[in-house]
Coordinates of C-alpha atoms and ligand atoms in Angstrom, one line a residue:
M1 CA 52.0 114.0 107.3
S2 CA 50.9 112.2 104.2
V3 CA 47.6 112.5 102.3
Y4 CA 46.5 109.3 104.0
E5 CA 46.8 110.8 107.5
K6 CA 44.7 113.9 106.8
P7 CA 41.4 114.1 108.5
A8 CA 38.6 112.6 106.5
P9 CA 35.8 114.8 105.2
R10 CA 33.0 115.2 107.7
I11 CA 30.5 112.6 106.8
N12 CA 27.0 113.2 108.2
P13 CA 23.5 112.0 107.4
D14 CA 23.1 114.9 104.9
N15 CA 26.1 114.0 102.8
A16 CA 26.7 110.3 103.5
R17 CA 25.1 109.3 100.1
F18 CA 27.6 111.5 98.3
W19 CA 30.6 109.7 99.9
E20 CA 29.0 106.2 99.5
S21 CA 28.5 107.0 95.8
A22 CA 32.1 108.4 95.4
H23 CA 33.4 105.1 96.8
E24 CA 31.4 103.3 94.0
G25 CA 32.9 105.7 91.4
V26 CA 29.7 107.7 90.8
L27 CA 29.2 111.4 91.4
R28 CA 25.8 111.6 92.9
L29 CA 24.2 114.9 93.9
P30 CA 20.9 115.9 95.6
R31 CA 18.1 116.8 93.3
C32 CA 14.6 118.0 94.3
G33 CA 11.8 115.6 93.5
D34 CA 9.3 118.6 93.1
C35 CA 11.2 121.3 91.2
A36 CA 14.0 119.1 89.7
T37 CA 16.7 121.6 90.9
W38 CA 20.1 120.1 91.6
H39 CA 21.7 121.6 94.7
W40 CA 24.9 121.5 96.7
P41 CA 25.7 121.4 99.6
P42 CA 23.1 118.8 100.6
G43 CA 20.5 119.5 103.1
P44 CA 17.1 118.2 104.4
V45 CA 15.0 120.6 102.2
C46 CA 15.3 122.0 98.7
P47 CA 16.6 125.6 98.9
N48 CA 14.6 126.5 95.8
C49 CA 11.1 125.4 96.9
F50 CA 11.5 124.0 100.4
S51 CA 10.4 120.5 99.4
E52 CA 11.6 117.7 101.5
R53 CA 11.5 115.3 98.5
I54 CA 15.2 115.2 98.0
G55 CA 16.7 112.4 95.9
W56 CA 20.2 111.5 94.9
E57 CA 20.9 111.2 91.2
A58 CA 24.0 110.5 89.2
A59 CA 25.6 113.7 87.8
Q60 CA 27.4 113.9 84.4
G61 CA 30.7 114.3 86.2
H62 CA 31.9 117.2 84.1
G63 CA 31.9 121.0 84.2
T64 CA 34.2 124.0 84.1
V65 CA 36.6 125.6 86.5
S66 CA 34.9 128.8 87.9
T67 CA 37.6 129.8 90.5
W68 CA 40.9 128.2 91.4
T69 CA 43.9 128.7 93.6
V70 CA 47.2 126.9 94.1
V71 CA 47.7 126.1 97.8
H72 CA 51.2 127.1 99.0
Q73 CA 53.3 125.5 101.7
D74 CA 53.4 128.7 103.8
W75 CA 49.6 128.5 104.2
F76 CA 49.5 125.0 105.7
P77 CA 52.9 124.0 107.1
A78 CA 51.4 120.7 108.5
F79 CA 50.6 119.5 105.0
K80 CA 53.9 120.6 103.5
A81 CA 54.6 117.2 101.9
D82 CA 51.5 117.3 99.7
I83 CA 51.8 121.0 98.7
P84 CA 51.6 122.7 96.3
Y85 CA 48.3 121.4 95.0
A86 CA 45.5 123.2 93.2
V87 CA 42.0 123.4 94.5
A88 CA 39.1 124.8 92.5
Q89 CA 35.4 125.4 92.4
I90 CA 33.9 123.4 89.6
E91 CA 30.7 124.6 88.0
L92 CA 29.1 121.3 87.2
A93 CA 26.9 120.7 84.1
E94 CA 24.0 120.4 86.5
G95 CA 24.5 124.1 87.6
V96 CA 25.9 123.6 91.1
R97 CA 29.4 124.3 92.3
L98 CA 31.6 121.8 94.0
T99 CA 35.0 122.5 95.6
A100 CA 37.6 119.8 94.7
D101 CA 41.3 119.2 93.9
I102 CA 42.4 119.6 90.3
V103 CA 44.9 116.9 89.1
D104 CA 46.8 116.1 85.9
Y105 CA 46.9 119.6 84.5
P106 CA 49.9 121.1 82.8
A107 CA 51.1 124.2 84.7
D108 CA 50.0 126.7 82.1
T109 CA 46.5 125.3 81.5
L110 CA 44.8 125.9 84.8
G111 CA 42.3 128.7 84.5
V112 CA 38.7 129.9 84.7
G113 CA 36.6 128.1 82.1
L114 CA 38.8 125.0 81.8
P115 CA 36.6 122.0 81.0
V116 CA 37.2 119.2 83.5
E117 CA 35.9 115.7 84.4
V118 CA 35.7 113.9 87.6
V119 CA 38.1 111.1 88.6
F120 CA 37.9 109.1 91.8
D121 CA 40.9 108.5 93.9
S122 CA 40.7 105.9 96.7
V123 CA 42.7 107.4 99.6
T124 CA 41.8 104.8 102.2
E125 CA 40.0 101.5 102.2
T126 CA 36.7 103.3 102.9
L127 CA 37.2 106.8 101.5
T128 CA 37.3 107.8 97.9
L129 CA 37.7 111.5 96.9
P130 CA 36.3 112.9 93.8
R131 CA 38.9 115.1 92.0
F132 CA 38.8 116.8 88.6
R133 CA 41.2 116.8 85.7
P134 CA 41.1 118.5 82.3
L135 CA 38.5 116.9 80.1
R136 CA 40.0 114.7 77.4
G137 CA 38.1 114.6 74.2
Ligands
ZN1 ZN1 12.7 122.1 94.9

């Protein structure tokens, strides 16, 4: 099974804007129109103040690694061809955490606090995945 045959992320009315934006090469996240809090995952109301005035705004696209792991072949035999790969929680500059792949990192540099920036990889004609790589000056 190649990366192209993997099931696509679940796109639903709450997160459709995120995936549309990623396809355009923009990391767009929900932000409350009343209290200005960014939040993730997306939902119909602000988890901070329960406002329904949720907008989608372009995020800066960088942050730091807050947790990470390398996925091993024994965990997911069906995806053997694509493994090992690293997946991390990224604490974005906006204060929310997003889980994503880490790419282009030298083996000894992956760690908590590593500054990273978003890159967009087109995996099918309609699906683009945001991934992160070490921030380059
Ligand atoms: Zn709010």
